[in-house]
mmCIF file with all atom_site columns, C-alpha atoms and ligand atoms in Angstrom:
data_model
loop_
_atom_site.group_PDB
_atom_site.id
_atom_site.type_symbol
_atom_site.label_atom_id
_atom_site.label_alt_id
_atom_site.label_comp_id
_atom_site.label_asym_id
_atom_site.label_entity_id
_atom_site.label_seq_id
_atom_site.pdbx_PDB_ins_code
_atom_site.Cartn_x
_atom_site.Cartn_y
_atom_site.Cartn_z
_atom_site.occupancy
_atom_site.B_iso_or_equiv
_atom_site.pdbx_formal_charge
_atom_site.auth_seq_id
_atom_site.auth_comp_id
_atom_site.auth_asym_id
_atom_site.auth_atom_id
_atom_site.pdbx_PDB_model_num
ATOM   1   C CA . UNK A 1 1   ? -9.186  -11.826 18.137 1.00 98.00 ? 440  UNK A CA 1
ATOM   2   C CA . UNK A 1 2   ? -6.624  -9.281  16.955 1.00 98.00 ? 441  UNK A CA 1
ATOM   3   C CA . UNK A 1 3   ? -3.844  -8.166  19.302 1.00 99.00 ? 442  UNK A CA 1
ATOM   4   C CA . UNK A 1 4   ? -2.884  -4.520  18.872 1.00 98.00 ? 443  UNK A CA 1
ATOM   5   C CA . UNK A 1 5   ? -0.098  -2.517  20.462 1.00 98.00 ? 444  UNK A CA 1
ATOM   6   C CA . UNK A 1 6   ? 2.035   0.558   19.928 1.00 99.00 ? 445  UNK A CA 1
ATOM   7   C CA . UNK A 1 7   ? 4.514   2.959   21.455 1.00 98.00 ? 446  UNK A CA 1
ATOM   8   C CA . UNK A 1 8   ? 4.034   6.719   21.680 1.00 98.00 ? 447  UNK A CA 1
ATOM   9   C CA . UNK A 1 9   ? 5.056   7.102   18.023 1.00 98.00 ? 448  UNK A CA 1
ATOM   10  C CA . UNK A 1 10  ? 2.186   4.855   16.983 1.00 98.00 ? 449  UNK A CA 1
ATOM   11  C CA . UNK A 1 11  ? -0.438  5.864   19.523 1.00 98.00 ? 450  UNK A CA 1
ATOM   12  C CA . UNK A 1 12  ? -2.491  8.163   17.296 1.00 98.00 ? 451  UNK A CA 1
ATOM   13  C CA . UNK A 1 13  ? -2.563  5.737   14.387 1.00 98.00 ? 452  UNK A CA 1
ATOM   14  C CA . UNK A 1 14  ? -3.521  2.926   16.762 1.00 98.00 ? 453  UNK A CA 1
ATOM   15  C CA . UNK A 1 15  ? -6.584  4.944   17.820 1.00 98.00 ? 454  UNK A CA 1
ATOM   16  C CA . UNK A 1 16  ? -7.640  5.231   14.148 1.00 98.00 ? 455  UNK A CA 1
ATOM   17  C CA . UNK A 1 17  ? -7.068  1.524   13.565 1.00 98.00 ? 456  UNK A CA 1
ATOM   18  C CA . UNK A 1 18  ? -9.050  0.482   16.653 1.00 98.00 ? 457  UNK A CA 1
ATOM   19  C CA . UNK A 1 19  ? -11.979 2.662   15.525 1.00 98.00 ? 458  UNK A CA 1
ATOM   20  C CA . UNK A 1 20  ? -11.762 1.024   12.103 1.00 98.00 ? 459  UNK A CA 1
ATOM   21  C CA . UNK A 1 21  ? -11.763 -2.467  13.630 1.00 98.00 ? 460  UNK A CA 1
ATOM   22  C CA . UNK A 1 22  ? -14.826 -1.510  15.685 1.00 98.00 ? 461  UNK A CA 1
ATOM   23  C CA . UNK A 1 23  ? -16.563 -0.263  12.516 1.00 98.00 ? 462  UNK A CA 1
ATOM   24  C CA . UNK A 1 24  ? -15.810 -3.658  10.942 1.00 98.00 ? 463  UNK A CA 1
ATOM   25  C CA . UNK A 1 25  ? -17.082 -5.506  14.027 1.00 98.00 ? 464  UNK A CA 1
ATOM   26  C CA . UNK A 1 26  ? -13.697 -7.153  14.467 1.00 98.00 ? 465  UNK A CA 1
ATOM   27  C CA . UNK A 1 27  ? -12.682 -8.004  18.030 1.00 98.00 ? 466  UNK A CA 1
ATOM   28  C CA . UNK A 1 28  ? -9.344  -6.780  19.287 1.00 98.00 ? 467  UNK A CA 1
ATOM   29  C CA . UNK A 1 29  ? -7.358  -6.624  22.494 1.00 98.00 ? 468  UNK A CA 1
ATOM   30  C CA . UNK A 1 30  ? -5.358  -3.460  23.157 1.00 98.00 ? 469  UNK A CA 1
ATOM   31  C CA . UNK A 1 31  ? -1.988  -4.169  24.785 1.00 98.00 ? 470  UNK A CA 1
ATOM   32  C CA . UNK A 1 32  ? -1.087  -0.463  25.120 1.00 97.00 ? 471  UNK A CA 1
ATOM   33  C CA . UNK A 1 33  ? 0.473   1.997   25.289 1.00 98.00 ? 472  UNK A CA 1
ATOM   34  C CA . UNK A 1 34  ? -2.351  4.286   26.290 1.00 98.00 ? 473  UNK A CA 1
ATOM   35  C CA . UNK A 1 35  ? -1.082  7.837   25.606 1.00 98.00 ? 474  UNK A CA 1
ATOM   36  C CA . UNK A 1 36  ? 1.541   9.776   23.680 1.00 98.00 ? 475  UNK A CA 1
ATOM   37  C CA . UNK A 1 37  ? 3.856   9.802   26.718 1.00 98.00 ? 476  UNK A CA 1
ATOM   38  C CA . UNK A 1 38  ? 7.250   8.390   25.797 1.00 98.00 ? 477  UNK A CA 1
ATOM   39  C CA . UNK A 1 39  ? 7.576   4.622   26.375 1.00 98.00 ? 478  UNK A CA 1
ATOM   40  C CA . UNK A 1 40  ? 9.849   1.783   25.244 1.00 98.00 ? 479  UNK A CA 1
ATOM   41  C CA . UNK A 1 41  ? 8.516   -0.050  22.178 1.00 98.00 ? 480  UNK A CA 1
ATOM   42  C CA . UNK A 1 42  ? 9.953   -3.515  23.093 1.00 98.00 ? 481  UNK A CA 1
ATOM   43  C CA . UNK A 1 43  ? 7.469   -3.862  25.969 1.00 98.00 ? 482  UNK A CA 1
ATOM   44  C CA . UNK A 1 44  ? 4.507   -3.556  23.614 1.00 98.00 ? 483  UNK A CA 1
ATOM   45  C CA . UNK A 1 45  ? 6.076   -5.508  20.773 1.00 98.00 ? 484  UNK A CA 1
ATOM   46  C CA . UNK A 1 46  ? 6.723   -8.437  23.106 1.00 98.00 ? 485  UNK A CA 1
ATOM   47  C CA . UNK A 1 47  ? 3.237   -8.331  24.634 1.00 98.00 ? 486  UNK A CA 1
ATOM   48  C CA . UNK A 1 48  ? 1.500   -8.559  21.257 1.00 98.00 ? 487  UNK A CA 1
ATOM   49  C CA . UNK A 1 49  ? 3.964   -11.110 19.866 1.00 98.00 ? 488  UNK A CA 1
ATOM   50  C CA . UNK A 1 50  ? 3.564   -13.345 22.926 1.00 98.00 ? 489  UNK A CA 1
ATOM   51  C CA . UNK A 1 51  ? -0.242  -13.210 22.647 1.00 98.00 ? 490  UNK A CA 1
ATOM   52  C CA . UNK A 1 52  ? -0.093  -14.265 18.988 1.00 98.00 ? 491  UNK A CA 1
ATOM   53  C CA . UNK A 1 53  ? 2.583   -16.926 19.568 1.00 98.00 ? 492  UNK A CA 1
ATOM   54  C CA . UNK A 1 54  ? 0.518   -18.398 22.423 1.00 98.00 ? 493  UNK A CA 1
ATOM   55  C CA . UNK A 1 55  ? -2.598  -18.578 20.230 1.00 98.00 ? 494  UNK A CA 1
ATOM   56  C CA . UNK A 1 56  ? -4.485  -16.125 22.448 1.00 98.00 ? 495  UNK A CA 1
ATOM   57  C CA . UNK A 1 57  ? -4.880  -13.912 19.350 1.00 98.00 ? 496  UNK A CA 1
ATOM   58  C CA . UNK A 1 58  ? -4.818  -15.026 15.687 1.00 98.00 ? 497  UNK A CA 1
ATOM   59  C CA . UNK A 1 59  ? -3.192  -11.894 14.279 1.00 98.00 ? 498  UNK A CA 1
ATOM   60  C CA . UNK A 1 60  ? -1.409  -8.849  15.610 1.00 98.00 ? 499  UNK A CA 1
ATOM   61  C CA . UNK A 1 61  ? -0.951  -5.227  14.615 1.00 99.00 ? 500  UNK A CA 1
ATOM   62  C CA . UNK A 1 62  ? 2.005   -3.241  15.966 1.00 99.00 ? 501  UNK A CA 1
ATOM   63  C CA . UNK A 1 63  ? 2.774   0.424   15.433 1.00 98.00 ? 502  UNK A CA 1
ATOM   64  C CA . UNK A 1 64  ? 5.761   2.529   16.424 1.00 98.00 ? 503  UNK A CA 1
ATOM   65  C CA . UNK A 1 65  ? 7.195   5.638   14.806 1.00 98.00 ? 504  UNK A CA 1
ATOM   66  C CA . UNK A 1 66  ? 8.810   3.785   11.930 1.00 98.00 ? 505  UNK A CA 1
ATOM   67  C CA . UNK A 1 67  ? 7.440   0.282   12.517 1.00 98.00 ? 506  UNK A CA 1
ATOM   68  C CA . UNK A 1 68  ? 11.038  -0.914  12.550 1.00 98.00 ? 507  UNK A CA 1
ATOM   69  C CA . UNK A 1 69  ? 11.907  -1.274  16.238 1.00 98.00 ? 508  UNK A CA 1
ATOM   70  C CA . UNK A 1 70  ? 8.619   -2.901  17.135 1.00 98.00 ? 509  UNK A CA 1
ATOM   71  C CA . UNK A 1 71  ? 8.804   -5.384  14.223 1.00 98.00 ? 510  UNK A CA 1
ATOM   72  C CA . UNK A 1 72  ? 12.408  -6.310  15.077 1.00 98.00 ? 511  UNK A CA 1
ATOM   73  C CA . UNK A 1 73  ? 11.223  -6.989  18.629 1.00 98.00 ? 512  UNK A CA 1
ATOM   74  C CA . UNK A 1 74  ? 8.228   -9.093  17.572 1.00 98.00 ? 513  UNK A CA 1
ATOM   75  C CA . UNK A 1 75  ? 10.334  -11.195 15.224 1.00 98.00 ? 514  UNK A CA 1
ATOM   76  C CA . UNK A 1 76  ? 12.492  -12.339 18.164 1.00 97.00 ? 515  UNK A CA 1
ATOM   77  C CA . UNK A 1 77  ? 9.535   -14.373 19.445 1.00 98.00 ? 516  UNK A CA 1
ATOM   78  C CA . UNK A 1 78  ? 9.427   -17.945 18.104 1.00 97.00 ? 517  UNK A CA 1
ATOM   79  C CA . UNK A 1 79  ? 6.622   -18.490 15.631 1.00 97.00 ? 518  UNK A CA 1
ATOM   80  C CA . UNK A 1 80  ? 6.174   -14.805 14.879 1.00 98.00 ? 519  UNK A CA 1
ATOM   81  C CA . UNK A 1 81  ? 6.412   -13.474 11.352 1.00 98.00 ? 520  UNK A CA 1
ATOM   82  C CA . UNK A 1 82  ? 5.989   -9.720  11.680 1.00 98.00 ? 521  UNK A CA 1
ATOM   83  C CA . UNK A 1 83  ? 5.933   -7.775  8.421  1.00 98.00 ? 522  UNK A CA 1
ATOM   84  C CA . UNK A 1 84  ? 6.550   -4.051  8.180  1.00 99.00 ? 523  UNK A CA 1
ATOM   85  C CA . UNK A 1 85  ? 4.357   -2.817  5.338  1.00 98.00 ? 524  UNK A CA 1
ATOM   86  C CA . UNK A 1 86  ? 4.168   0.581   3.712  1.00 98.00 ? 525  UNK A CA 1
ATOM   87  C CA . UNK A 1 87  ? 1.709   -0.302  0.969  1.00 98.00 ? 526  UNK A CA 1
ATOM   88  C CA . UNK A 1 88  ? -1.080  -2.750  0.103  1.00 98.00 ? 527  UNK A CA 1
ATOM   89  C CA . UNK A 1 89  ? 1.101   -4.789  -2.267 1.00 98.00 ? 528  UNK A CA 1
ATOM   90  C CA . UNK A 1 90  ? 3.423   -5.650  0.620  1.00 98.00 ? 529  UNK A CA 1
ATOM   91  C CA . UNK A 1 91  ? 0.487   -6.469  2.919  1.00 99.00 ? 530  UNK A CA 1
ATOM   92  C CA . UNK A 1 92  ? -1.057  -8.802  0.340  1.00 98.00 ? 531  UNK A CA 1
ATOM   93  C CA . UNK A 1 93  ? 2.248   -10.454 -0.567 1.00 98.00 ? 532  UNK A CA 1
ATOM   94  C CA . UNK A 1 94  ? 3.286   -11.065 3.024  1.00 98.00 ? 533  UNK A CA 1
ATOM   95  C CA . UNK A 1 95  ? 0.019   -12.853 3.729  1.00 98.00 ? 534  UNK A CA 1
ATOM   96  C CA . UNK A 1 96  ? 0.143   -14.888 0.497  1.00 98.00 ? 535  UNK A CA 1
ATOM   97  C CA . UNK A 1 97  ? 3.844   -15.762 0.666  1.00 98.00 ? 536  UNK A CA 1
ATOM   98  C CA . UNK A 1 98  ? 4.987   -15.452 4.307  1.00 98.00 ? 537  UNK A CA 1
ATOM   99  C CA . UNK A 1 99  ? 1.753   -16.163 6.192  1.00 98.00 ? 538  UNK A CA 1
ATOM   100 C CA . UNK A 1 100 ? 2.743   -13.151 8.312  1.00 98.00 ? 539  UNK A CA 1
ATOM   101 C CA . UNK A 1 101 ? 0.892   -13.162 11.606 1.00 98.00 ? 540  UNK A CA 1
ATOM   102 C CA . UNK A 1 102 ? 1.728   -9.607  12.681 1.00 99.00 ? 541  UNK A CA 1
ATOM   103 C CA . UNK A 1 103 ? 1.435   -6.423  10.640 1.00 99.00 ? 542  UNK A CA 1
ATOM   104 C CA . UNK A 1 104 ? 3.826   -3.636  11.629 1.00 99.00 ? 543  UNK A CA 1
ATOM   105 C CA . UNK A 1 105 ? 3.187   -0.032  10.649 1.00 99.00 ? 544  UNK A CA 1
ATOM   106 C CA . UNK A 1 106 ? 5.052   3.239   11.067 1.00 98.00 ? 545  UNK A CA 1
ATOM   107 C CA . UNK A 1 107 ? 2.850   5.918   12.566 1.00 98.00 ? 546  UNK A CA 1
ATOM   108 C CA . UNK A 1 108 ? 5.269   8.559   11.297 1.00 98.00 ? 547  UNK A CA 1
ATOM   109 C CA . UNK A 1 109 ? 5.525   6.938   7.872  1.00 98.00 ? 548  UNK A CA 1
ATOM   110 C CA . UNK A 1 110 ? 2.021   6.182   6.582  1.00 98.00 ? 549  UNK A CA 1
ATOM   111 C CA . UNK A 1 111 ? -1.080  8.336   6.866  1.00 98.00 ? 550  UNK A CA 1
ATOM   112 C CA . UNK A 1 112 ? -4.242  6.950   8.414  1.00 98.00 ? 551  UNK A CA 1
ATOM   113 C CA . UNK A 1 113 ? -6.041  6.540   5.077  1.00 98.00 ? 552  UNK A CA 1
ATOM   114 C CA . UNK A 1 114 ? -3.338  4.318   3.618  1.00 98.00 ? 553  UNK A CA 1
ATOM   115 C CA . UNK A 1 115 ? -2.769  2.526   6.927  1.00 98.00 ? 554  UNK A CA 1
ATOM   116 C CA . UNK A 1 116 ? -6.412  1.429   7.127  1.00 98.00 ? 555  UNK A CA 1
ATOM   117 C CA . UNK A 1 117 ? -6.258  0.035   3.576  1.00 98.00 ? 556  UNK A CA 1
ATOM   118 C CA . UNK A 1 118 ? -3.080  -1.844  4.527  1.00 99.00 ? 557  UNK A CA 1
ATOM   119 C CA . UNK A 1 119 ? -4.824  -3.225  7.633  1.00 98.00 ? 558  UNK A CA 1
ATOM   120 C CA . UNK A 1 120 ? -7.810  -4.387  5.556  1.00 98.00 ? 559  UNK A CA 1
ATOM   121 C CA . UNK A 1 121 ? -5.566  -6.033  2.974  1.00 98.00 ? 560  UNK A CA 1
ATOM   122 C CA . UNK A 1 122 ? -3.564  -7.785  5.682  1.00 98.00 ? 561  UNK A CA 1
ATOM   123 C CA . UNK A 1 123 ? -6.646  -9.048  7.529  1.00 98.00 ? 562  UNK A CA 1
ATOM   124 C CA . UNK A 1 124 ? -8.600  -10.053 4.423  1.00 98.00 ? 563  UNK A CA 1
ATOM   125 C CA . UNK A 1 125 ? -5.884  -11.951 2.550  1.00 98.00 ? 564  UNK A CA 1
ATOM   126 C CA . UNK A 1 126 ? -5.492  -15.656 3.292  1.00 98.00 ? 565  UNK A CA 1
ATOM   127 C CA . UNK A 1 127 ? -2.187  -17.538 3.041  1.00 98.00 ? 566  UNK A CA 1
ATOM   128 C CA . UNK A 1 128 ? -1.745  -19.106 -0.420 1.00 98.00 ? 567  UNK A CA 1
ATOM   129 C CA . UNK A 1 129 ? -0.914  -22.536 1.058  1.00 97.00 ? 568  UNK A CA 1
ATOM   130 C CA . UNK A 1 130 ? 1.423   -23.064 -1.911 1.00 98.00 ? 569  UNK A CA 1
ATOM   131 C CA . UNK A 1 131 ? 3.923   -25.849 -1.286 1.00 98.00 ? 570  UNK A CA 1
ATOM   132 C CA . UNK A 1 132 ? 6.927   -23.614 -1.990 1.00 98.00 ? 571  UNK A CA 1
ATOM   133 C CA . UNK A 1 133 ? 5.784   -21.038 0.517  1.00 98.00 ? 572  UNK A CA 1
ATOM   134 C CA . UNK A 1 134 ? 5.052   -23.668 3.177  1.00 97.00 ? 573  UNK A CA 1
ATOM   135 C CA . UNK A 1 135 ? 8.570   -25.054 2.609  1.00 97.00 ? 574  UNK A CA 1
ATOM   136 C CA . UNK A 1 136 ? 10.224  -21.631 2.899  1.00 97.00 ? 575  UNK A CA 1
ATOM   137 C CA . UNK A 1 137 ? 8.307   -20.694 6.053  1.00 97.00 ? 576  UNK A CA 1
ATOM   138 C CA . UNK A 1 138 ? 9.383   -24.008 7.629  1.00 97.00 ? 577  UNK A CA 1
ATOM   139 C CA . UNK A 1 139 ? 12.998  -23.088 6.827  1.00 96.00 ? 578  UNK A CA 1
ATOM   140 C CA . UNK A 1 140 ? 12.646  -19.834 8.803  1.00 94.00 ? 579  UNK A CA 1
ATOM   141 C CA . UNK A 1 141 ? 12.032  -21.891 11.936 1.00 87.00 ? 580  UNK A CA 1
ATOM   142 C CA . UNK A 1 142 ? 14.947  -24.305 11.313 1.00 81.00 ? 581  UNK A CA 1
HETATM 143 C C1 . RB5 B 2 .   ? 10.466  6.510   19.205 1.00 88.13 ? 1976 RB5 B C1 1
HETATM 144 O O1 . RB5 B 2 .   ? 10.962  7.792   19.154 1.00 88.13 ? 1976 RB5 B O1 1
HETATM 145 C C2 . RB5 B 2 .   ? 10.911  5.717   17.994 1.00 88.13 ? 1976 RB5 B C2 1
HETATM 146 O O2 . RB5 B 2 .   ? 12.265  5.426   18.097 1.00 88.13 ? 1976 RB5 B O2 1
HETATM 147 C C3 . RB5 B 2 .   ? 10.093  4.451   17.843 1.00 88.13 ? 1976 RB5 B C3 1
HETATM 148 O O3 . RB5 B 2 .   ? 8.752   4.780   17.754 1.00 88.13 ? 1976 RB5 B O3 1
HETATM 149 C C4 . RB5 B 2 .   ? 10.403  3.605   16.634 1.00 88.13 ? 1976 RB5 B C4 1
HETATM 150 O O4 . RB5 B 2 .   ? 10.392  4.357   15.476 1.00 88.13 ? 1976 RB5 B O4 1
HETATM 151 C C5 . RB5 B 2 .   ? 11.572  2.736   16.746 1.00 88.13 ? 1976 RB5 B C5 1
HETATM 152 O O5 . RB5 B 2 .   ? 11.910  1.954   15.845 1.00 88.13 ? 1976 RB5 B O5 1
#
């Protein structure tokens, strides 16, 4: 199960991503928001981060205007490694190296075409399980 959430700046891109997940037969849970009316991104960042941290969802996708505020919020939750990605190299590397469990995107930064490729790369890349990366991730939690 994928947790997905956004603020008003990410609402339109979230609609595209949810359609894409449906096309891929991937289950998701939408934590809002539900329109382009102005809202506060921390509410949605926390909701998705808490669902992933609790194990209710395996991965999360968060979108705000830049992806910055909502990723900062998510990374406050213990056990969350939210990665703001603007290209597929970053999405692949953060899965291989950081075992990132939330992808953050900027709805005002990346177009839908690129965003969907980033989503696919993030979801389809497994953690490397390399000893050095396991060690470094453990140090984040110290
Ligand atoms: C909302 O205007 C905007 O500040 C928000 O979507 C995000 O970019 C914050 O980091």
